[in-house]
């Protein structure tokens, strides 16, 4: 769900339409503050090169109030909506994570620029995310249970 930034309200309307009356929507995805250090570092790297980070950021990480209101507008009764910090150790270097998940931030850029941005991000986040030789990404999840109103 956090990859559906273009129109998250439309996503909720579609979920609502797919459920039977009183059906439950149960979800967990990136919430406010998810991969914050990485987002900030990517944004800074892009700004340094004269690019708008907001337009390149493919992620939607809502807070509890924002998402609860969206659910209610879509026709749900919110039963639970919580932010859950979940620091997550990586099995490999954060550079692999960046390569896997940050491609949309770098769309249209040449390989040299992309590599330079990711290297700058890695260097920047090391102070916060590298702990005793292990990379730990600062995930924050939003967990939702909402019921379709009749």
CSV table of N, CA and C in Angstrom, one decimal:
chain,number,residue,atom,x,y,z
A,1,UNK,N,0.8,-1.2,0.0
A,1,UNK,CA,0.0,0.0,0.0
A,1,UNK,C,0.9,1.3,0.0
A,2,UNK,N,2.0,1.2,0.6
A,2,UNK,CA,2.8,2.4,0.6
A,2,UNK,C,3.5,2.7,-0.7
A,3,UNK,N,3.3,1.8,-1.7
A,3,UNK,CA,3.8,2.1,-3.1
A,3,UNK,C,2.7,2.7,-3.9
A,4,UNK,N,1.5,2.9,-3.4
A,4,UNK,CA,0.4,3.5,-4.1
A,4,UNK,C,0.2,4.9,-3.8
A,5,UNK,N,1.2,5.7,-4.0
A,5,UNK,CA,1.2,7.1,-3.6
A,5,UNK,C,0.3,8.0,-4.4
A,6,UNK,N,0.1,7.6,-5.7
A,6,UNK,CA,-0.6,8.5,-6.6
A,6,UNK,C,-2.0,8.8,-6.1
A,7,UNK,N,-2.7,7.8,-5.6
A,7,UNK,CA,-4.1,8.1,-5.2
A,7,UNK,C,-4.5,7.0,-4.1
A,8,UNK,N,-4.0,7.1,-2.9
A,8,UNK,CA,-4.3,6.1,-1.9
A,8,UNK,C,-5.8,6.1,-1.5
A,9,UNK,N,-6.5,7.2,-1.7
A,9,UNK,CA,-7.9,7.2,-1.4
A,9,UNK,C,-8.6,6.3,-2.4
A,10,UNK,N,-8.2,6.3,-3.6
A,10,UNK,CA,-8.8,5.4,-4.6
A,10,UNK,C,-8.6,4.0,-4.3
A,11,UNK,N,-7.4,3.7,-3.7
A,11,UNK,CA,-7.1,2.3,-3.3
A,11,UNK,C,-8.1,1.9,-2.2
A,12,UNK,N,-8.3,2.8,-1.3
A,12,UNK,CA,-9.3,2.4,-0.2
A,12,UNK,C,-10.7,2.3,-0.7
A,13,UNK,N,-11.1,3.1,-1.6
A,13,UNK,CA,-12.4,3.0,-2.2
A,13,UNK,C,-12.5,1.6,-2.9
A,14,UNK,N,-11.5,1.2,-3.6
A,14,UNK,CA,-11.5,-0.1,-4.3
A,14,UNK,C,-11.5,-1.3,-3.3
A,15,UNK,N,-10.8,-1.2,-2.2
A,15,UNK,CA,-10.8,-2.2,-1.1
A,15,UNK,C,-12.3,-2.2,-0.6
A,16,UNK,N,-12.8,-1.1,-0.3
A,16,UNK,CA,-14.2,-1.0,0.2
A,16,UNK,C,-15.2,-1.7,-0.7
A,17,UNK,N,-15.1,-1.4,-2.0
A,17,UNK,CA,-16.0,-2.0,-3.0
A,17,UNK,C,-15.8,-3.5,-3.1
A,18,UNK,N,-14.6,-4.0,-2.8
A,18,UNK,CA,-14.3,-5.5,-2.9
A,18,UNK,C,-14.9,-6.3,-1.7
A,19,UNK,N,-15.1,-5.6,-0.6
A,19,UNK,CA,-15.5,-6.3,0.6
A,19,UNK,C,-17.0,-6.4,0.7
A,20,UNK,N,-17.4,-7.5,1.4
A,20,UNK,CA,-18.8,-7.7,1.7
A,20,UNK,C,-19.2,-6.7,2.8
A,21,UNK,N,-20.5,-6.5,3.1
A,21,UNK,CA,-20.9,-5.6,4.2
A,21,UNK,C,-20.3,-6.2,5.5
A,22,UNK,N,-19.8,-5.4,6.3
A,22,UNK,CA,-19.1,-5.7,7.6
A,22,UNK,C,-17.8,-6.4,7.4
A,23,UNK,N,-17.3,-6.6,6.2
A,23,UNK,CA,-16.0,-7.2,5.9
A,23,UNK,C,-14.9,-6.4,6.6
A,24,UNK,N,-13.8,-7.1,6.9
A,24,UNK,CA,-12.7,-6.5,7.5
A,24,UNK,C,-11.5,-6.2,6.5
A,25,UNK,N,-11.0,-5.1,6.6
A,25,UNK,CA,-9.7,-4.7,5.9
A,25,UNK,C,-8.6,-4.7,7.0
A,26,UNK,N,-7.7,-5.7,6.8
A,26,UNK,CA,-6.6,-5.8,7.7
A,26,UNK,C,-5.3,-5.6,6.9
A,27,UNK,N,-4.5,-4.6,7.3
A,27,UNK,CA,-3.3,-4.3,6.5
A,27,UNK,C,-2.1,-3.9,7.4
A,28,UNK,N,-0.9,-4.1,6.9
A,28,UNK,CA,0.3,-3.5,7.5
A,28,UNK,C,1.2,-3.1,6.4
A,29,UNK,N,1.7,-1.8,6.5
A,29,UNK,CA,2.6,-1.3,5.5
A,29,UNK,C,3.4,-0.2,6.1
A,30,UNK,N,4.2,0.5,5.3
A,30,UNK,CA,5.0,1.6,5.9
A,30,UNK,C,4.2,2.8,6.3
A,31,UNK,N,4.5,3.2,7.5
A,31,UNK,CA,3.8,4.3,8.1
A,31,UNK,C,4.7,5.5,8.3
A,32,UNK,N,4.2,6.6,8.9
A,32,UNK,CA,4.9,7.8,9.1
A,32,UNK,C,6.3,7.5,9.8
A,33,UNK,N,7.3,8.0,9.2
A,33,UNK,CA,8.7,7.7,9.8
A,33,UNK,C,9.4,6.5,9.2
A,34,UNK,N,8.7,5.7,8.4
A,34,UNK,CA,9.3,4.5,7.8
A,34,UNK,C,10.5,4.9,7.0
A,35,UNK,N,11.6,4.2,7.2
A,35,UNK,CA,12.9,4.4,6.5
A,35,UNK,C,13.3,5.9,6.5
A,36,UNK,N,13.0,6.6,7.6
A,36,UNK,CA,13.2,8.0,7.6
A,36,UNK,C,14.6,8.5,7.3
A,37,UNK,N,15.6,7.8,7.8
A,37,UNK,CA,17.0,8.2,7.6
A,37,UNK,C,17.3,8.1,6.1
A,38,UNK,N,16.8,7.0,5.4
A,38,UNK,CA,17.0,6.8,4.0
A,38,UNK,C,16.3,7.9,3.2
A,39,UNK,N,15.1,8.2,3.5
A,39,UNK,CA,14.3,9.2,2.8
A,39,UNK,C,15.0,10.5,2.9
A,40,UNK,N,15.4,10.9,4.1
A,40,UNK,CA,16.1,12.2,4.3
A,40,UNK,C,17.4,12.2,3.5
A,41,UNK,N,18.2,11.1,3.5
A,41,UNK,CA,19.4,11.1,2.8
A,41,UNK,C,19.2,11.2,1.3
A,42,UNK,N,18.2,10.4,0.8
A,42,UNK,CA,17.9,10.5,-0.7
A,42,UNK,C,17.5,11.9,-1.1
A,43,UNK,N,16.6,12.4,-0.2
A,43,UNK,CA,16.1,13.8,-0.5
A,43,UNK,C,17.2,14.8,-0.6
A,44,UNK,N,18.2,14.7,0.4
A,44,UNK,CA,19.3,15.6,0.4
A,44,UNK,C,20.2,15.5,-0.8
A,45,UNK,N,20.4,14.2,-1.2
A,45,UNK,CA,21.3,13.9,-2.4
A,45,UNK,C,20.6,14.5,-3.7
A,46,UNK,N,19.3,14.3,-3.8
A,46,UNK,CA,18.7,14.9,-5.0
A,46,UNK,C,18.6,16.4,-5.0
A,47,UNK,N,18.4,17.0,-3.8
A,47,UNK,CA,18.4,18.5,-3.7
A,47,UNK,C,19.7,19.0,-4.1
A,48,UNK,N,20.8,18.4,-3.7
A,48,UNK,CA,22.2,18.8,-4.0
A,48,UNK,C,22.4,18.9,-5.5
A,49,UNK,N,21.6,18.1,-6.2
A,49,UNK,CA,21.8,18.0,-7.7
A,49,UNK,C,20.7,18.8,-8.4
A,50,UNK,N,19.9,19.6,-7.6
A,50,UNK,CA,18.9,20.4,-8.2
A,50,UNK,C,17.6,19.7,-8.6
A,51,UNK,N,17.4,18.6,-8.0
A,51,UNK,CA,16.2,17.8,-8.3
A,51,UNK,C,15.2,17.8,-7.1
A,52,UNK,N,13.9,17.7,-7.5
A,52,UNK,CA,12.8,17.7,-6.5
A,52,UNK,C,12.6,16.3,-5.9
A,53,UNK,N,13.0,16.1,-4.7
A,53,UNK,CA,12.8,14.8,-4.1
A,53,UNK,C,11.3,14.3,-4.0
A,54,UNK,N,10.4,15.3,-3.7
A,54,UNK,CA,9.0,14.9,-3.5
A,54,UNK,C,8.5,14.2,-4.8
A,55,UNK,N,8.8,14.7,-5.9
A,55,UNK,CA,8.2,14.2,-7.2
A,55,UNK,C,8.9,12.8,-7.5
A,56,UNK,N,10.0,12.5,-6.9
A,56,UNK,CA,10.7,11.2,-7.2
A,56,UNK,C,10.4,10.2,-6.1
A,57,UNK,N,9.9,10.6,-5.0
A,57,UNK,CA,9.6,9.7,-3.9
A,57,UNK,C,8.3,8.9,-4.2
A,58,UNK,N,8.4,7.6,-4.3
A,58,UNK,CA,7.3,6.8,-4.7
A,58,UNK,C,6.4,6.3,-3.5
A,59,UNK,N,6.8,6.7,-2.3
A,59,UNK,CA,6.3,6.1,-1.1
A,59,UNK,C,5.2,7.0,-0.4
A,60,UNK,N,4.2,6.4,0.1
A,60,UNK,CA,3.2,7.0,0.9
A,60,UNK,C,3.2,6.4,2.3
A,61,UNK,N,3.7,7.2,3.3
A,61,UNK,CA,3.8,6.7,4.6
A,61,UNK,C,3.0,7.6,5.5
A,62,UNK,N,1.7,7.2,5.7
A,62,UNK,CA,0.8,8.1,6.4
A,62,UNK,C,0.9,7.9,7.9
A,63,UNK,N,0.5,9.0,8.7
A,63,UNK,CA,0.4,8.8,10.1
A,63,UNK,C,-1.0,8.3,10.5
A,64,UNK,N,-1.2,8.0,11.7
A,64,UNK,CA,-2.4,7.3,12.2
A,64,UNK,C,-3.7,8.2,11.9
A,65,UNK,N,-3.6,9.5,12.2
A,65,UNK,CA,-4.7,10.4,12.0
A,65,UNK,C,-5.1,10.5,10.6
A,66,UNK,N,-4.1,10.7,9.7
A,66,UNK,CA,-4.3,10.8,8.3
A,66,UNK,C,-5.0,9.6,7.7
A,67,UNK,N,-4.4,8.4,8.0
A,67,UNK,CA,-5.0,7.2,7.4
A,67,UNK,C,-6.4,6.8,8.0
A,68,UNK,N,-6.5,7.1,9.3
A,68,UNK,CA,-7.9,6.9,9.9
A,68,UNK,C,-8.9,7.7,9.2
A,69,UNK,N,-8.6,9.0,9.0
A,69,UNK,CA,-9.6,9.8,8.3
A,69,UNK,C,-9.9,9.3,6.9
A,70,UNK,N,-8.8,8.9,6.2
A,70,UNK,CA,-9.0,8.4,4.8
A,70,UNK,C,-9.9,7.1,4.9
A,71,UNK,N,-9.7,6.3,5.8
A,71,UNK,CA,-10.5,5.1,6.0
A,71,UNK,C,-12.0,5.4,6.2
A,72,UNK,N,-12.2,6.4,7.1
A,72,UNK,CA,-13.6,6.8,7.4
A,72,UNK,C,-14.3,7.4,6.2
A,73,UNK,N,-13.5,8.2,5.5
A,73,UNK,CA,-14.1,8.8,4.2
A,73,UNK,C,-14.5,7.7,3.2
A,74,UNK,N,-13.7,6.7,3.2
A,74,UNK,CA,-13.9,5.6,2.2
A,74,UNK,C,-15.0,4.7,2.7
A,75,UNK,N,-15.6,4.9,3.9
A,75,UNK,CA,-16.7,4.1,4.4
A,75,UNK,C,-16.4,3.0,5.3
A,76,UNK,N,-15.3,3.1,6.0
A,76,UNK,CA,-14.8,2.2,7.0
A,76,UNK,C,-15.0,2.7,8.4
A,77,UNK,N,-15.2,1.8,9.4
A,77,UNK,CA,-15.1,2.1,10.8
A,77,UNK,C,-13.7,1.6,11.2
A,78,UNK,N,-12.9,2.5,11.8
A,78,UNK,CA,-11.6,2.1,12.2
A,78,UNK,C,-11.6,1.4,13.5
A,79,UNK,N,-11.2,0.2,13.5
A,79,UNK,CA,-11.2,-0.6,14.8
A,79,UNK,C,-9.8,-0.5,15.4
A,80,UNK,N,-8.7,-0.4,14.6
A,80,UNK,CA,-7.4,-0.2,15.1
A,80,UNK,C,-6.6,0.5,14.0
A,81,UNK,N,-5.7,1.3,14.4
A,81,UNK,CA,-4.7,2.0,13.5
A,81,UNK,C,-3.6,2.4,14.4
A,82,UNK,N,-2.5,1.7,14.3
A,82,UNK,CA,-1.3,2.0,15.1
A,82,UNK,C,0.0,2.1,14.3
A,83,UNK,N,0.9,2.9,14.8
A,83,UNK,CA,2.3,3.0,14.3
A,83,UNK,C,3.1,2.1,15.1
A,84,UNK,N,3.9,1.2,14.5
A,84,UNK,CA,4.7,0.2,15.2
A,84,UNK,C,6.2,0.4,14.7
A,85,UNK,N,7.1,0.9,15.5
A,85,UNK,CA,8.5,0.9,15.1
A,85,UNK,C,9.0,-0.5,15.0
A,86,UNK,N,9.7,-0.8,14.0
A,86,UNK,CA,10.2,-2.1,13.8
A,86,UNK,C,11.6,-2.1,13.1
A,87,UNK,N,12.6,-1.7,13.9
A,87,UNK,CA,14.0,-1.7,13.4
A,87,UNK,C,14.3,-3.1,12.8
A,88,UNK,N,14.8,-3.2,11.6
A,88,UNK,CA,15.0,-4.4,10.9
A,88,UNK,C,16.4,-4.6,10.5
A,89,UNK,N,17.1,-5.6,11.1
A,89,UNK,CA,18.5,-5.9,10.6
A,89,UNK,C,18.5,-6.5,9.2
A,90,UNK,N,19.5,-6.0,8.4
A,90,UNK,CA,19.6,-6.5,7.1
A,90,UNK,C,20.7,-7.7,7.1
A,91,UNK,N,20.5,-8.6,6.1
A,91,UNK,CA,21.5,-9.7,6.0
A,91,UNK,C,22.7,-9.3,5.2
A,92,UNK,N,22.5,-8.1,4.4
A,92,UNK,CA,23.6,-7.7,3.6
A,92,UNK,C,23.8,-6.2,3.8
A,93,UNK,N,24.6,-5.6,3.0
A,93,UNK,CA,24.9,-4.2,3.1
A,93,UNK,C,23.7,-3.3,2.7
A,94,UNK,N,23.5,-2.2,3.3
A,94,UNK,CA,22.4,-1.3,3.0
A,94,UNK,C,22.4,-0.9,1.5
A,95,UNK,N,23.6,-1.0,0.9
A,95,UNK,CA,23.7,-0.7,-0.6
A,95,UNK,C,22.8,-1.6,-1.4
A,96,UNK,N,22.7,-2.9,-1.0
A,96,UNK,CA,21.8,-3.8,-1.6
A,96,UNK,C,20.3,-3.4,-1.5
A,97,UNK,N,20.0,-3.0,-0.3
A,97,UNK,CA,18.6,-2.6,0.0
A,97,UNK,C,18.3,-1.3,-0.9
A,98,UNK,N,19.2,-0.4,-0.9
A,98,UNK,CA,19.0,0.8,-1.7
A,98,UNK,C,18.8,0.5,-3.2
A,99,UNK,N,19.6,-0.4,-3.7
A,99,UNK,CA,19.5,-0.9,-5.1
A,99,UNK,C,18.1,-1.5,-5.4
A,100,UNK,N,17.7,-2.3,-4.4
A,100,UNK,CA,16.4,-3.0,-4.6
A,100,UNK,C,15.2,-2.1,-4.5
A,101,UNK,N,15.2,-1.2,-3.6
A,101,UNK,CA,14.0,-0.4,-3.3
A,101,UNK,C,14.0,1.0,-3.8
A,102,UNK,N,15.1,1.5,-4.2
A,102,UNK,CA,15.1,3.0,-4.5
A,102,UNK,C,15.2,3.3,-6.0
A,103,UNK,N,14.9,2.4,-6.9
A,103,UNK,CA,15.0,2.6,-8.3
A,103,UNK,C,14.1,3.7,-8.8
A,104,UNK,N,12.9,3.8,-8.3
A,104,UNK,CA,12.0,4.8,-8.7
A,104,UNK,C,12.5,6.2,-8.4
A,105,UNK,N,13.2,6.3,-7.3
A,105,UNK,CA,13.8,7.6,-7.0
A,105,UNK,C,14.8,8.1,-8.0
A,106,UNK,N,15.4,7.1,-8.7
A,106,UNK,CA,16.5,7.4,-9.7
A,106,UNK,C,16.1,7.3,-11.1
A,107,UNK,N,14.8,7.1,-11.4
A,107,UNK,CA,14.4,6.9,-12.8
A,107,UNK,C,14.9,8.1,-13.7
A,108,UNK,N,15.4,7.7,-14.8
A,108,UNK,CA,15.8,8.7,-15.8
A,108,UNK,C,17.2,9.3,-15.6
A,109,UNK,N,17.9,8.8,-14.5
A,109,UNK,CA,19.2,9.3,-14.3
A,109,UNK,C,20.2,8.3,-14.8
A,110,UNK,N,21.4,8.9,-15.2
A,110,UNK,CA,22.4,8.0,-15.8
A,110,UNK,C,23.0,7.2,-14.6
A,111,UNK,N,23.7,6.1,-15.0
A,111,UNK,CA,24.3,5.2,-14.1
A,111,UNK,C,25.3,5.8,-13.1
A,112,UNK,N,26.1,6.8,-13.6
A,112,UNK,CA,27.1,7.4,-12.8
A,112,UNK,C,26.4,8.3,-11.7
A,113,UNK,N,25.4,9.0,-12.1
A,113,UNK,CA,24.7,9.9,-11.1
A,113,UNK,C,23.9,9.0,-10.1
A,114,UNK,N,23.3,8.0,-10.6
A,114,UNK,CA,22.6,7.1,-9.7
A,114,UNK,C,23.5,6.4,-8.7
A,115,UNK,N,24.6,5.9,-9.1
A,115,UNK,CA,25.6,5.3,-8.2
A,115,UNK,C,26.2,6.3,-7.2
A,116,UNK,N,26.4,7.6,-7.7
A,116,UNK,CA,26.9,8.6,-6.8
A,116,UNK,C,25.8,8.9,-5.7
A,117,UNK,N,24.6,9.0,-6.1
A,117,UNK,CA,23.5,9.3,-5.1
A,117,UNK,C,23.4,8.2,-4.1
A,118,UNK,N,23.4,6.9,-4.5
A,118,UNK,CA,23.3,5.8,-3.6
A,118,UNK,C,24.5,5.7,-2.7
A,119,UNK,N,25.7,6.0,-3.2
A,119,UNK,CA,26.9,6.0,-2.4
A,119,UNK,C,26.8,7.1,-1.3
A,120,UNK,N,26.3,8.3,-1.7
A,120,UNK,CA,26.1,9.4,-0.7
A,120,UNK,C,25.1,9.0,0.3
A,121,UNK,N,24.0,8.4,-0.1
A,121,UNK,CA,23.0,7.9,0.9
A,121,UNK,C,23.6,6.9,1.9
A,122,UNK,N,24.3,6.0,1.4
A,122,UNK,CA,25.0,5.0,2.2
A,122,UNK,C,25.9,5.6,3.2
A,123,UNK,N,26.7,6.5,2.8
A,123,UNK,CA,27.6,7.2,3.7
A,123,UNK,C,26.9,8.0,4.7
A,124,UNK,N,25.8,8.7,4.3
A,124,UNK,CA,25.0,9.5,5.3
A,124,UNK,C,24.3,8.7,6.3
A,125,UNK,N,23.7,7.6,5.9
A,125,UNK,CA,22.9,6.8,6.9
A,125,UNK,C,23.7,5.9,7.8
A,126,UNK,N,25.0,5.7,7.4
A,126,UNK,CA,25.8,4.8,8.2
A,126,UNK,C,25.8,5.3,9.7
A,127,UNK,N,25.8,6.5,10.0
A,127,UNK,CA,25.9,7.0,11.4
A,127,UNK,C,24.7,6.6,12.2
A,128,UNK,N,23.5,6.5,11.5
A,128,UNK,CA,22.3,6.1,12.2
A,128,UNK,C,21.9,4.6,12.1
A,129,UNK,N,22.3,4.0,11.0
A,129,UNK,CA,21.8,2.6,10.7
A,129,UNK,C,22.8,1.5,10.8
A,130,UNK,N,24.1,1.8,10.9
A,130,UNK,CA,25.1,0.8,11.0
A,130,UNK,C,25.5,0.7,12.5
A,131,UNK,N,25.2,-0.5,13.0
A,131,UNK,CA,25.3,-0.7,14.5
A,131,UNK,C,26.2,-2.0,14.7
A,132,UNK,N,27.4,-1.8,15.2
A,132,UNK,CA,28.3,-2.9,15.4
A,132,UNK,C,28.5,-3.8,14.2
A,133,UNK,N,28.6,-3.1,13.1
A,133,UNK,CA,28.9,-3.9,11.8
A,133,UNK,C,27.6,-4.4,11.2
A,134,UNK,N,26.5,-4.1,11.7
A,134,UNK,CA,25.2,-4.6,11.1
A,134,UNK,C,24.3,-3.5,10.7
A,135,UNK,N,23.8,-3.5,9.5
A,135,UNK,CA,22.8,-2.5,9.1
A,135,UNK,C,21.5,-2.8,9.6
A,136,UNK,N,20.8,-1.8,10.2
A,136,UNK,CA,19.5,-2.0,10.8
A,136,UNK,C,18.6,-0.8,10.2
A,137,UNK,N,17.7,-1.2,9.4
A,137,UNK,CA,16.8,-0.2,8.7
A,137,UNK,C,15.7,0.2,9.7
A,138,UNK,N,15.4,1.5,9.7
A,138,UNK,CA,14.4,2.1,10.6
A,138,UNK,C,13.0,2.0,10.1
A,139,UNK,N,12.5,0.8,10.0
A,139,UNK,CA,11.1,0.6,9.6
A,139,UNK,C,10.2,1.1,10.7
A,140,UNK,N,9.1,1.7,10.2
A,140,UNK,CA,7.9,2.0,11.0
A,140,UNK,C,6.7,1.5,10.3
A,141,UNK,N,5.9,0.6,10.9
A,141,UNK,CA,4.8,0.0,10.2
A,141,UNK,C,3.5,0.7,10.7
A,142,UNK,N,2.5,0.8,9.9
A,142,UNK,CA,1.2,1.2,10.3
A,142,UNK,C,0.3,-0.1,10.2
A,143,UNK,N,-0.3,-0.5,11.3
A,143,UNK,CA,-1.2,-1.6,11.3
A,143,UNK,C,-2.6,-1.2,11.4
A,144,UNK,N,-3.5,-1.7,10.5
A,144,UNK,CA,-4.9,-1.2,10.4
A,144,UNK,C,-5.8,-2.4,10.5
A,145,UNK,N,-6.9,-2.2,11.2
A,145,UNK,CA,-8.0,-3.1,11.1
A,145,UNK,C,-9.2,-2.2,11.0
A,146,UNK,N,-10.0,-2.3,9.9
A,146,UNK,CA,-11.1,-1.5,9.7
A,146,UNK,C,-12.3,-2.3,9.1
A,147,UNK,N,-13.5,-2.0,9.5
A,147,UNK,CA,-14.6,-2.7,9.1
A,147,UNK,C,-15.5,-1.9,8.1
A,148,UNK,N,-15.9,-2.5,7.1
A,148,UNK,CA,-16.8,-1.9,6.1
A,148,UNK,C,-18.1,-1.6,6.8
A,149,UNK,N,-18.5,-0.3,6.7
A,149,UNK,CA,-19.8,0.0,7.3
A,149,UNK,C,-20.9,-0.4,6.3
A,150,UNK,N,-22.1,-0.8,6.9
A,150,UNK,CA,-23.2,-1.2,6.1
A,150,UNK,C,-24.0,0.0,5.6
